[in-house]
CSV table of C-alpha atoms in Angstrom, one decimal:
chain,number,residue,atom,x,y,z
A,1,UNK,CA,7.2,-10.3,4.7
A,2,UNK,CA,7.1,-14.3,4.4
A,3,UNK,CA,3.4,-14.2,6.1
A,4,UNK,CA,0.4,-14.0,4.3
A,5,UNK,CA,0.8,-16.1,0.7
A,6,UNK,CA,3.4,-17.2,-0.9
A,7,UNK,CA,5.4,-15.4,-3.3
A,8,UNK,CA,5.7,-16.1,-7.3
A,9,UNK,CA,8.9,-16.8,-9.5
A,10,UNK,CA,12.0,-14.3,-9.4
A,11,UNK,CA,11.2,-12.0,-9.7
A,12,UNK,CA,-3.7,2.1,0.8
A,13,UNK,CA,-13.1,13.0,8.1
A,14,UNK,CA,-13.9,15.2,5.4
A,15,UNK,CA,-17.7,14.0,4.3
A,16,UNK,CA,-17.7,16.5,2.0
A,17,UNK,CA,-16.2,15.8,-1.7
A,18,UNK,CA,-12.9,18.4,-2.6
A,19,UNK,CA,-13.4,20.5,-5.3
A,20,UNK,CA,-11.0,18.8,-7.8
A,21,UNK,CA,-10.9,14.8,-6.7
A,22,UNK,CA,-13.1,12.3,-5.9
A,23,UNK,CA,-12.2,9.7,-3.1
A,24,UNK,CA,-11.6,6.8,-4.4
A,25,UNK,CA,-8.4,5.9,-3.3
A,26,UNK,CA,-9.4,6.4,0.6
A,27,UNK,CA,-11.3,3.7,-0.2
A,28,UNK,CA,-8.2,1.2,0.6
A,29,UNK,CA,-5.0,3.3,1.3
A,30,UNK,CA,-6.3,6.4,3.1
A,31,UNK,CA,-6.1,10.2,1.5
A,32,UNK,CA,-4.2,13.3,2.3
A,33,UNK,CA,-5.3,15.3,5.2
A,34,UNK,CA,-6.7,18.8,4.9
A,35,UNK,CA,-3.9,21.6,4.6
A,36,UNK,CA,-6.3,23.2,7.2
A,37,UNK,CA,-8.9,24.2,8.7
A,38,UNK,CA,-12.2,22.0,10.7
A,39,UNK,CA,-10.2,20.2,13.3
A,40,UNK,CA,-9.1,20.8,16.7
A,41,UNK,CA,-6.4,23.2,17.5
A,42,UNK,CA,-2.6,22.4,18.4
A,43,UNK,CA,-3.8,23.5,22.3
A,44,UNK,CA,-6.6,21.2,22.2
A,45,UNK,CA,-5.0,18.2,20.4
A,46,UNK,CA,-1.6,18.6,23.2
A,47,UNK,CA,-4.2,19.2,26.1
A,48,UNK,CA,-6.2,16.1,25.1
A,49,UNK,CA,-2.7,13.9,25.4
A,50,UNK,CA,-2.1,15.1,28.4
A,51,UNK,CA,1.2,17.6,27.1
A,52,UNK,CA,1.1,20.7,28.9
A,53,UNK,CA,1.0,24.0,27.4
A,54,UNK,CA,3.4,27.2,26.8
A,55,UNK,CA,1.7,30.1,28.8
A,56,UNK,CA,1.5,33.0,26.7
A,57,UNK,CA,1.7,36.8,27.8
A,58,UNK,CA,0.5,37.9,24.9
A,59,UNK,CA,-3.0,39.8,25.2
A,60,UNK,CA,-5.7,38.9,23.6
A,61,UNK,CA,-6.8,40.0,20.3
A,62,UNK,CA,-8.3,43.2,19.7
A,63,UNK,CA,-12.3,42.5,18.3
A,64,UNK,CA,-11.7,41.9,14.9
A,65,UNK,CA,-13.9,41.5,11.7
A,66,UNK,CA,-17.0,38.8,11.7
A,67,UNK,CA,-15.1,35.0,11.1
A,68,UNK,CA,-17.4,34.9,7.6
A,69,UNK,CA,-15.0,37.7,6.5
A,70,UNK,CA,-11.9,36.5,7.4
A,71,UNK,CA,-10.2,35.4,4.1
A,72,UNK,CA,-9.4,31.9,4.5
A,73,UNK,CA,-6.9,29.6,2.2
A,74,UNK,CA,-8.8,27.1,-0.3
A,75,UNK,CA,-9.7,23.6,1.9
A,76,UNK,CA,-7.3,21.3,-0.5
A,77,UNK,CA,-5.5,17.7,0.6
A,78,UNK,CA,-2.1,17.6,1.5
A,79,UNK,CA,-0.1,17.1,-1.5
A,80,UNK,CA,3.1,16.0,0.4
A,81,UNK,CA,1.2,12.8,1.3
A,82,UNK,CA,-0.1,12.5,-1.7
A,83,UNK,CA,3.2,12.2,-3.3
A,84,UNK,CA,4.3,9.8,-0.7
A,85,UNK,CA,1.4,7.6,-1.7
A,86,UNK,CA,2.5,7.6,-5.1
A,87,UNK,CA,6.6,7.0,-4.6
A,88,UNK,CA,4.9,3.5,-2.4
A,89,UNK,CA,3.2,2.5,-5.2
A,90,UNK,CA,6.1,3.6,-7.5
A,91,UNK,CA,8.6,1.2,-5.0
A,92,UNK,CA,6.2,-1.5,-5.2
A,93,UNK,CA,5.8,-2.4,-9.2
A,94,UNK,CA,9.3,-1.9,-8.9
A,95,UNK,CA,10.6,-4.0,-5.9
A,96,UNK,CA,8.0,-6.9,-7.8
A,97,UNK,CA,10.0,-6.5,-10.9
A,98,UNK,CA,13.1,-6.6,-9.8
A,99,UNK,CA,13.0,-8.6,-6.2
A,100,UNK,CA,15.6,-6.1,-5.0
A,101,UNK,CA,15.9,-6.7,-1.2
A,102,UNK,CA,17.5,-3.1,-0.5
A,103,UNK,CA,14.6,-1.6,-1.3
A,104,UNK,CA,12.8,-2.4,1.7
A,105,UNK,CA,15.6,-0.6,3.8
A,106,UNK,CA,15.0,2.7,1.7
A,107,UNK,CA,11.8,3.6,1.3
A,108,UNK,CA,9.1,0.8,3.3
A,109,UNK,CA,5.8,1.5,1.7
A,110,UNK,CA,3.8,-0.9,3.6
A,111,UNK,CA,4.5,0.9,6.7
A,112,UNK,CA,3.8,4.4,5.0
A,113,UNK,CA,0.5,3.6,2.8
A,114,UNK,CA,-0.7,2.1,6.9
A,115,UNK,CA,0.1,4.9,8.7
A,116,UNK,CA,-1.3,7.5,5.8
A,117,UNK,CA,-4.8,5.2,5.9
A,118,UNK,CA,-5.1,4.9,9.3
A,119,UNK,CA,-4.4,9.2,9.5
A,120,UNK,CA,-7.4,9.2,7.2
A,121,UNK,CA,-9.5,6.9,9.0
A,122,UNK,CA,-8.8,8.6,12.9
A,123,UNK,CA,-10.0,11.8,11.4
A,124,UNK,CA,-13.3,10.1,9.0
A,125,UNK,CA,-14.3,8.6,13.1
A,126,UNK,CA,-15.3,12.3,13.8
A,127,UNK,CA,-18.4,10.4,12.2
A,128,UNK,CA,-20.4,7.2,13.3
A,129,UNK,CA,-18.5,4.6,13.2
A,130,UNK,CA,-20.2,1.8,11.3
A,131,UNK,CA,-21.0,4.7,8.9
A,132,UNK,CA,-17.4,5.3,8.1
A,133,UNK,CA,-16.7,0.7,8.2
A,134,UNK,CA,-19.4,0.4,5.4
A,135,UNK,CA,-18.1,2.9,3.4
A,136,UNK,CA,-14.3,2.2,3.6
A,137,UNK,CA,-15.8,-1.6,2.8
A,138,UNK,CA,-18.4,-0.4,0.2
A,139,UNK,CA,-15.3,1.5,-2.0
A,140,UNK,CA,-13.4,-1.4,-1.3
A,141,UNK,CA,-14.8,-4.0,-2.4
A,142,UNK,CA,-16.1,-3.7,-6.1
A,143,UNK,CA,-12.7,-3.1,-7.5
A,144,UNK,CA,-11.7,-6.4,-5.5
A,145,UNK,CA,-14.9,-8.5,-7.4
A,146,UNK,CA,-13.7,-7.3,-11.1
A,147,UNK,CA,-10.4,-8.8,-10.6
A,148,UNK,CA,-11.4,-11.8,-8.6
A,149,UNK,CA,-13.8,-12.7,-11.3
A,150,UNK,CA,-10.8,-12.1,-14.4
A,151,UNK,CA,-8.2,-14.3,-11.9
A,152,UNK,CA,-10.7,-17.0,-11.5
A,153,UNK,CA,-11.8,-17.2,-14.9
A,154,UNK,CA,-8.1,-18.3,-16.2
A,155,UNK,CA,-7.7,-20.7,-13.2
A,156,UNK,CA,-10.8,-22.5,-13.9
A,157,UNK,CA,-9.9,-22.3,-17.6
A,158,UNK,CA,-6.0,-23.5,-17.1
A,159,UNK,CA,-8.2,-26.4,-15.4
A,160,UNK,CA,-7.9,-25.8,-11.7
A,161,UNK,CA,-10.8,-27.5,-9.7
A,162,UNK,CA,-10.4,-26.3,-5.8
A,163,UNK,CA,-12.3,-29.2,-4.4
A,164,UNK,CA,-9.5,-31.4,-5.7
A,165,UNK,CA,-6.8,-29.6,-5.5
A,166,UNK,CA,-3.8,-31.5,-3.7
A,167,UNK,CA,-2.6,-28.1,-1.9
A,168,UNK,CA,-6.1,-27.3,0.0
A,169,UNK,CA,-8.2,-29.3,2.1
A,170,UNK,CA,-11.4,-30.5,0.1
A,171,UNK,CA,-14.5,-28.8,0.4
A,172,UNK,CA,-13.5,-26.4,2.6
A,173,UNK,CA,-11.7,-25.3,-0.2
A,174,UNK,CA,-14.6,-23.7,-1.3
A,175,UNK,CA,-15.7,-21.9,1.9
A,176,UNK,CA,-12.1,-19.9,1.5
A,177,UNK,CA,-12.9,-19.1,-1.9
A,178,UNK,CA,-15.5,-16.3,-0.6
A,179,UNK,CA,-11.9,-14.5,0.3
A,180,UNK,CA,-11.8,-13.3,-3.2
A,181,UNK,CA,-15.4,-11.8,-2.4
A,182,UNK,CA,-14.7,-10.5,1.2
A,183,UNK,CA,-10.5,-10.7,2.3
A,184,UNK,CA,-11.0,-11.8,5.8
A,185,UNK,CA,-8.6,-14.9,5.3
A,186,UNK,CA,-6.6,-16.2,2.8
A,187,UNK,CA,-7.9,-17.0,-0.5
A,188,UNK,CA,-6.9,-20.3,-2.2
A,189,UNK,CA,-4.8,-20.5,-5.4
A,190,UNK,CA,-3.0,-23.4,-7.3
A,191,UNK,CA,0.4,-23.1,-6.8
A,192,UNK,CA,0.9,-24.8,-10.0
A,193,UNK,CA,-1.2,-24.5,-13.3
A,194,UNK,CA,-0.7,-24.6,-17.3
A,195,UNK,CA,2.5,-25.8,-17.6
A,196,UNK,CA,6.7,-23.6,-17.6
A,197,UNK,CA,6.4,-23.5,-21.4
A,198,UNK,CA,3.1,-22.6,-21.4
A,199,UNK,CA,1.9,-18.5,-22.5
A,200,UNK,CA,2.7,-17.4,-18.3
A,201,UNK,CA,4.7,-20.0,-16.3
A,202,UNK,CA,3.1,-22.1,-14.0
A,203,UNK,CA,3.2,-19.7,-11.1
A,204,UNK,CA,1.3,-17.2,-12.5
A,205,UNK,CA,-1.6,-17.3,-9.6
A,206,UNK,CA,0.8,-17.6,-6.7
A,207,UNK,CA,2.0,-14.0,-8.0
A,208,UNK,CA,-1.4,-13.2,-8.9
A,209,UNK,CA,-3.1,-13.6,-5.7
A,210,UNK,CA,-0.5,-12.1,-3.8
A,211,UNK,CA,-1.2,-8.4,-3.6
A,212,UNK,CA,-4.5,-9.9,-1.5
A,213,UNK,CA,-2.6,-10.4,1.7
A,214,UNK,CA,-2.6,-6.8,2.1
A,215,UNK,CA,-6.4,-6.4,1.5
A,216,UNK,CA,-7.1,-8.5,3.9
A,217,UNK,CA,-4.3,-6.3,6.4
A,218,UNK,CA,-6.5,-3.4,6.0
A,219,UNK,CA,-9.9,-5.0,6.1
A,220,UNK,CA,-8.8,-5.6,9.6
A,221,UNK,CA,-7.2,-2.3,10.7
A,222,UNK,CA,-10.5,-0.6,9.4
A,223,UNK,CA,-12.7,-2.5,11.3
A,224,UNK,CA,-10.4,-2.2,14.2
A,225,UNK,CA,-10.0,1.3,14.0
A,226,UNK,CA,-12.7,2.4,16.7
A,227,UNK,CA,-11.4,0.4,19.4
A,228,UNK,CA,-7.8,1.7,18.9
A,229,UNK,CA,-8.5,4.9,18.6
A,230,UNK,CA,-10.7,5.1,21.5
A,231,UNK,CA,-7.3,3.5,23.4
A,232,UNK,CA,-5.1,5.3,21.7
A,233,UNK,CA,-7.6,8.5,23.4
A,234,UNK,CA,-6.9,7.5,26.4
A,235,UNK,CA,-3.8,5.8,26.4
A,236,UNK,CA,-1.8,7.4,23.8
A,237,UNK,CA,1.6,5.7,24.2
A,238,UNK,CA,0.9,2.3,25.2
A,239,UNK,CA,-1.2,2.4,22.0
A,240,UNK,CA,1.4,3.3,20.0
A,241,UNK,CA,3.9,0.6,21.4
A,242,UNK,CA,1.6,-1.7,21.7
A,243,UNK,CA,2.2,-3.4,18.3
A,244,UNK,CA,6.0,-3.4,18.1
A,245,UNK,CA,5.8,-5.4,21.4
A,246,UNK,CA,3.6,-7.8,19.9
A,247,UNK,CA,5.5,-8.3,17.3
A,248,UNK,CA,8.3,-8.9,19.4
A,249,UNK,CA,6.2,-12.0,20.7
A,250,UNK,CA,4.6,-13.3,17.4
A,251,UNK,CA,7.0,-12.3,14.9
A,252,UNK,CA,10.1,-13.6,16.4
A,253,UNK,CA,8.8,-17.4,17.5
A,254,UNK,CA,8.0,-16.7,21.3
A,255,UNK,CA,4.9,-17.9,20.4
A,256,UNK,CA,3.8,-19.7,17.4
A,257,UNK,CA,0.2,-19.2,16.1
A,258,UNK,CA,-0.4,-21.5,13.1
A,259,UNK,CA,-1.3,-21.5,9.5
A,260,UNK,CA,-2.9,-18.2,7.9
A,261,UNK,CA,-4.5,-16.9,11.2
A,262,UNK,CA,-0.6,-16.5,12.5
A,263,UNK,CA,0.0,-14.6,8.9
A,264,UNK,CA,-2.9,-12.2,9.8
A,265,UNK,CA,-2.1,-11.8,13.1
A,266,UNK,CA,2.0,-11.1,12.3
A,267,UNK,CA,0.8,-8.7,9.4
A,268,UNK,CA,-1.8,-6.8,11.8
A,269,UNK,CA,1.2,-6.5,14.5
A,270,UNK,CA,4.0,-5.6,12.4
A,271,UNK,CA,2.0,-2.7,11.0
A,272,UNK,CA,-0.2,-1.6,13.6
A,273,UNK,CA,2.5,0.7,14.3
A,274,UNK,CA,2.5,2.7,11.6
A,275,UNK,CA,-1.3,2.8,11.5
A,276,UNK,CA,-1.3,4.1,15.1
A,277,UNK,CA,1.3,6.5,13.8
A,278,UNK,CA,-1.5,8.0,11.6
A,279,UNK,CA,-3.8,8.4,14.4
A,280,UNK,CA,-0.8,10.3,16.1
A,281,UNK,CA,-0.3,12.4,13.2
A,282,UNK,CA,-3.9,13.0,12.5
A,283,UNK,CA,-4.6,14.0,16.2
A,284,UNK,CA,-1.6,16.6,16.5
A,285,UNK,CA,0.4,13.7,19.2
A,286,UNK,CA,3.2,13.9,16.8
A,287,UNK,CA,4.4,17.2,16.6
A,288,UNK,CA,4.2,17.7,20.4
A,289,UNK,CA,7.3,16.1,20.6
A,290,UNK,CA,10.5,18.4,19.8
A,291,UNK,CA,11.5,17.6,16.4
A,292,UNK,CA,15.2,16.4,17.4
A,293,UNK,CA,13.8,14.0,20.1
A,294,UNK,CA,11.2,12.1,17.4
A,295,UNK,CA,14.5,11.9,15.1
A,296,UNK,CA,16.6,10.4,17.6
A,297,UNK,CA,14.7,7.8,19.2
A,298,UNK,CA,13.4,6.7,15.5
A,299,UNK,CA,17.1,7.1,14.6
A,300,UNK,CA,17.7,4.4,17.3
A,301,UNK,CA,14.5,2.1,17.0
A,302,UNK,CA,15.8,2.6,12.7
A,303,UNK,CA,19.2,1.1,13.8
A,304,UNK,CA,17.7,-1.6,16.1
A,305,UNK,CA,15.6,-2.6,13.0
A,306,UNK,CA,19.0,-3.2,11.1
A,307,UNK,CA,20.9,-4.8,13.8
A,308,UNK,CA,18.1,-7.5,14.5
A,309,UNK,CA,17.9,-7.9,10.7
A,310,UNK,CA,21.7,-8.6,10.5
A,311,UNK,CA,21.3,-10.9,12.5
A,312,UNK,CA,18.4,-12.6,11.1
A,313,UNK,CA,18.6,-12.5,7.3
A,314,UNK,CA,16.3,-14.7,5.0
A,315,UNK,CA,16.8,-16.5,1.8
A,316,UNK,CA,16.8,-12.7,0.0
A,317,UNK,CA,19.0,-11.1,2.8
A,318,UNK,CA,18.5,-8.0,3.5
A,319,UNK,CA,15.2,-8.2,2.4
A,320,UNK,CA,13.0,-6.8,5.5
A,321,UNK,CA,9.5,-8.8,4.5
A,322,UNK,CA,11.3,-12.0,5.7
A,323,UNK,CA,12.4,-10.2,9.0
A,324,UNK,CA,8.9,-8.9,11.5
A,325,UNK,CA,10.7,-7.3,13.7
A,326,UNK,CA,13.4,-5.3,11.9
A,327,UNK,CA,10.3,-4.3,9.3
A,328,UNK,CA,7.8,-3.2,12.3
A,329,UNK,CA,10.7,-1.1,13.9
A,330,UNK,CA,12.8,0.2,10.8
A,331,UNK,CA,9.2,1.1,9.5
A,332,UNK,CA,8.1,2.9,12.5
A,333,UNK,CA,10.8,5.2,12.9
A,334,UNK,CA,10.6,5.7,9.2
A,335,UNK,CA,6.9,7.1,9.4
A,336,UNK,CA,7.9,8.9,12.5
A,337,UNK,CA,10.7,10.9,10.7
A,338,UNK,CA,8.4,11.4,7.2
A,339,UNK,CA,5.7,12.7,9.5
A,340,UNK,CA,7.7,15.1,11.6
A,341,UNK,CA,9.0,16.8,8.6
A,342,UNK,CA,5.5,16.7,6.8
A,343,UNK,CA,5.0,20.4,4.7
A,344,UNK,CA,1.5,20.2,4.4
A,345,UNK,CA,1.7,21.2,0.9
A,346,UNK,CA,-1.2,22.5,-1.1
A,347,UNK,CA,0.3,21.9,-4.5
A,348,UNK,CA,3.6,20.3,-5.4
A,349,UNK,CA,6.6,23.0,-5.5
A,350,UNK,CA,8.9,24.0,-8.1
A,351,UNK,CA,9.9,20.9,-9.9
A,352,UNK,CA,7.7,18.5,-8.3
A,353,UNK,CA,4.8,20.6,-9.8
A,354,UNK,CA,5.5,18.4,-13.5
A,355,UNK,CA,4.6,15.4,-12.0
A,356,UNK,CA,1.0,16.6,-10.4
A,357,UNK,CA,-1.4,15.3,-12.8
A,358,UNK,CA,0.9,11.4,-12.2
A,359,UNK,CA,0.3,12.0,-8.9
A,360,UNK,CA,-3.6,12.6,-9.3
A,361,UNK,CA,-4.0,10.0,-11.3
A,362,UNK,CA,-2.3,7.2,-9.0
A,363,UNK,CA,-3.9,8.5,-6.0
A,364,UNK,CA,-7.4,8.1,-7.6
A,365,UNK,CA,-6.8,4.9,-8.6
A,366,UNK,CA,-4.2,3.3,-6.6
A,367,UNK,CA,-6.7,0.3,-5.6
A,368,UNK,CA,-6.5,-0.8,-9.4
A,369,UNK,CA,-3.4,-0.4,-10.0
A,370,UNK,CA,-2.0,-1.9,-6.7
A,371,UNK,CA,-4.4,-5.1,-7.4
A,372,UNK,CA,-3.4,-6.0,-11.6
A,373,UNK,CA,0.2,-4.6,-11.1
A,374,UNK,CA,1.2,-8.2,-10.7
A,375,UNK,CA,-0.3,-10.0,-13.1
A,376,UNK,CA,0.7,-6.7,-15.7
A,377,UNK,CA,4.1,-7.3,-14.7
A,378,UNK,CA,4.2,-11.2,-15.7
A,379,UNK,CA,1.8,-10.1,-18.9
A,380,UNK,CA,5.1,-8.4,-19.9
A,381,UNK,CA,7.0,-11.4,-21.0
A,382,UNK,CA,4.8,-12.7,-23.2
A,383,UNK,CA,4.8,-9.3,-25.2
A,384,UNK,CA,8.7,-9.7,-25.6
A,385,UNK,CA,9.6,-13.2,-26.1
A,386,UNK,CA,8.1,-13.6,-29.9
A,387,UNK,CA,11.4,-10.9,-30.7
A,388,UNK,CA,13.1,-14.0,-30.0
A,389,UNK,CA,11.7,-15.3,-33.3
A,390,UNK,CA,12.7,-12.6,-35.3
A,391,UNK,CA,14.8,-12.4,-38.3
A,392,UNK,CA,17.4,-10.3,-36.8
A,393,UNK,CA,17.8,-12.1,-33.7
A,394,UNK,CA,19.5,-15.0,-35.2
A,395,UNK,CA,22.6,-14.2,-34.0
A,396,UNK,CA,24.5,-14.8,-30.6
A,397,UNK,CA,25.0,-11.4,-30.1
A,398,UNK,CA,21.5,-10.3,-30.4
A,399,UNK,CA,20.2,-12.5,-28.1
A,400,UNK,CA,22.9,-11.3,-25.8
A,401,UNK,CA,21.3,-8.1,-26.0
A,402,UNK,CA,18.1,-8.9,-25.6
A,403,UNK,CA,19.1,-11.1,-22.5
A,404,UNK,CA,20.8,-8.4,-20.3
A,405,UNK,CA,18.2,-6.2,-21.5
A,406,UNK,CA,15.2,-8.6,-21.0
A,407,UNK,CA,14.3,-6.6,-17.2
A,408,UNK,CA,14.9,-3.1,-18.6
A,409,UNK,CA,12.2,-3.9,-21.2
A,410,UNK,CA,9.6,-4.8,-18.6
A,411,UNK,CA,10.3,-2.4,-16.7
A,412,UNK,CA,9.5,-0.1,-19.8
A,413,UNK,CA,6.3,-2.5,-21.1
A,414,UNK,CA,4.5,-2.4,-17.7
A,415,UNK,CA,3.3,0.9,-17.2
A,416,UNK,CA,1.6,1.4,-20.6
A,417,UNK,CA,0.0,-2.1,-19.3
A,418,UNK,CA,-0.8,-0.3,-16.0
A,419,UNK,CA,-2.5,2.6,-18.1
A,420,UNK,CA,-4.5,-0.1,-19.8
A,421,UNK,CA,-5.0,-1.5,-16.6
A,422,UNK,CA,-7.2,2.1,-15.7
A,423,UNK,CA,-9.1,2.8,-18.5
A,424,UNK,CA,-10.2,-1.0,-18.2
A,425,UNK,CA,-11.2,-1.2,-14.4
A,426,UNK,CA,-10.0,2.1,-12.8
A,427,UNK,CA,-13.6,3.5,-12.9
A,428,UNK,CA,-15.2,0.5,-11.0
A,429,UNK,CA,-13.6,2.6,-8.1
A,430,UNK,CA,-15.4,5.9,-9.1
A,431,UNK,CA,-18.9,3.2,-9.3
A,432,UNK,CA,-17.8,2.0,-5.6
A,433,UNK,CA,-17.6,5.8,-4.2
A,434,UNK,CA,-20.9,6.1,-5.6
A,435,UNK,CA,-19.7,8.6,-8.5
A,436,UNK,CA,-19.9,9.8,-11.7
A,437,UNK,CA,-17.1,6.9,-13.6
A,438,UNK,CA,-13.7,8.6,-14.8
A,439,UNK,CA,-11.2,6.5,-17.2
A,440,UNK,CA,-8.7,9.2,-16.7
A,441,UNK,CA,-8.8,11.4,-13.2
A,442,UNK,CA,-5.5,12.9,-13.2
A,443,UNK,CA,-7.3,16.2,-12.3
A,444,UNK,CA,-6.9,17.9,-15.6
A,445,UNK,CA,-10.3,18.2,-16.4
A,446,UNK,CA,-11.3,20.3,-13.2
A,447,UNK,CA,-10.1,23.2,-13.7
A,448,UNK,CA,-7.1,25.1,-14.0
A,449,UNK,CA,-5.6,24.4,-10.6
A,450,UNK,CA,-5.7,20.4,-10.4
A,451,UNK,CA,-3.4,20.7,-6.7
A,452,UNK,CA,-6.2,22.0,-4.6
A,453,UNK,CA,-6.9,18.8,-3.5
A,454,UNK,CA,-6.2,15.0,-4.4
A,455,UNK,CA,-7.7,11.9,-3.4
A,456,UNK,CA,-6.1,8.8,-2.6
A,457,UNK,CA,-2.9,3.7,-0.4
A,458,UNK,CA,2.0,-1.2,-0.4
A,459,UNK,CA,3.9,-2.1,-1.0
A,460,UNK,CA,2.1,-4.3,-1.6
A,461,UNK,CA,2.9,-7.2,-0.6
A,462,UNK,CA,2.7,-9.2,-3.3
A,463,UNK,CA,4.9,-11.5,-5.0
A,464,UNK,CA,8.0,-10.4,-7.6
A,465,UNK,CA,7.7,-11.8,-10.7
A,466,UNK,CA,11.1,-9.8,-12.1
A,467,UNK,CA,13.7,-12.1,-14.1
A,468,UNK,CA,11.0,-14.7,-13.9
A,469,UNK,CA,10.5,-16.1,-17.6
A,470,UNK,CA,14.5,-14.1,-19.2
A,471,UNK,CA,13.9,-15.3,-22.9
A,472,UNK,CA,10.8,-16.9,-22.0
A,473,UNK,CA,13.2,-20.2,-20.7
A,474,UNK,CA,14.4,-19.3,-17.4
A,475,UNK,CA,14.1,-20.7,-14.2
A,476,UNK,CA,12.2,-19.8,-11.2
A,477,UNK,CA,13.6,-18.7,-7.9
A,478,UNK,CA,11.0,-17.6,-4.9
A,479,UNK,CA,11.2,-13.7,-4.5
A,480,UNK,CA,9.3,-12.3,-1.2
A,481,UNK,CA,7.0,-9.2,-1.6
A,482,UNK,CA,6.9,-6.0,-1.2
């Protein structure tokens, strides 16, 4: 999307703790759903939405052993949903590095992440709303503060004076700085700082601050969730589809809201449908719809999204982030299909099991990964560029070889840098959740069966950096966010 922060160059209620993992991830993106137990039955959920239930002629079951004596499955997180979050995070990093527009069609990660977060929020709101909102905000802000301290220190060290910045409104910029502490709006940042020949290109601040739009959208959804859930339980279908209707108004230019307020409202509308779909999943509404009906209708909605996109292509072609209505409808249909086929795994099956530790780690440290990944993509450039000065790089063939593989080296290097960020800043997520800090929470040290539960979510839109400085001298082409 073009909403939110401008992009840079080229290129995320179970009051009890789960046994294996903490709940840092749900601070921003939301965790998986319990595999079973505890909540209302399917019949109860269906009745609450006015869906008739099939009558049965089966006799009442005979009296059995006391409930306490009946076997129960071990409680745990839904590993299918945890896997979706991990895929979304990887897709975000890849998109922001390479800037491939087709990734927004292949996997609309933002819609998926908002849906999963909405599902968790609906579950949590079985508790008092104020306590839930306060807990979400508390666990979100400390990681943001750590990120803001580093970014602002680098900006000020680079000579940025927010009051004298011609791109901002003088002293009012100081008021906008509050968004680095509480992301209710767009934080100010310099469009150019340093020089193009410096260690980082002069648009690094734009790219670093870009991902903060998602925190704003998430915070808006969290605050609005009690009202949205109240409306959903009384008018489920109206509440589900209302964000799509709102997107058709504010996301197509029919009604134009200027400035960052317009960007925030558009973001809220575009992903609001996915957030409410999370409610529908948690409340059991989606499971009451025959699968063939849900998939068929979703396919038609997604086809409409692609048709709309074909007539409203942006500067990067089929990048749905530039086309709000296409993004909203495609993401909505995609999420419905994913949730309809949700297998509710307690453990990752088959060959997926070998990824269990990485899935667990990414779910536990998603806030950290999301906040820092754009800066870390840029940090690969000053690591690679000195190679051009080595003796064996004097030939044109060697230079051409590195030029042609530059992006691949960036991709390879960004993951260990993300690992360093997890070690350096991830423990702040634990402190924010009032939990003992852990350096590498992949579940390995918590017993023989770490997949029993997982905490855990976008794209993140942010800004792309891929190809931003091939050979450290490259030009600058604008790239959108996830």
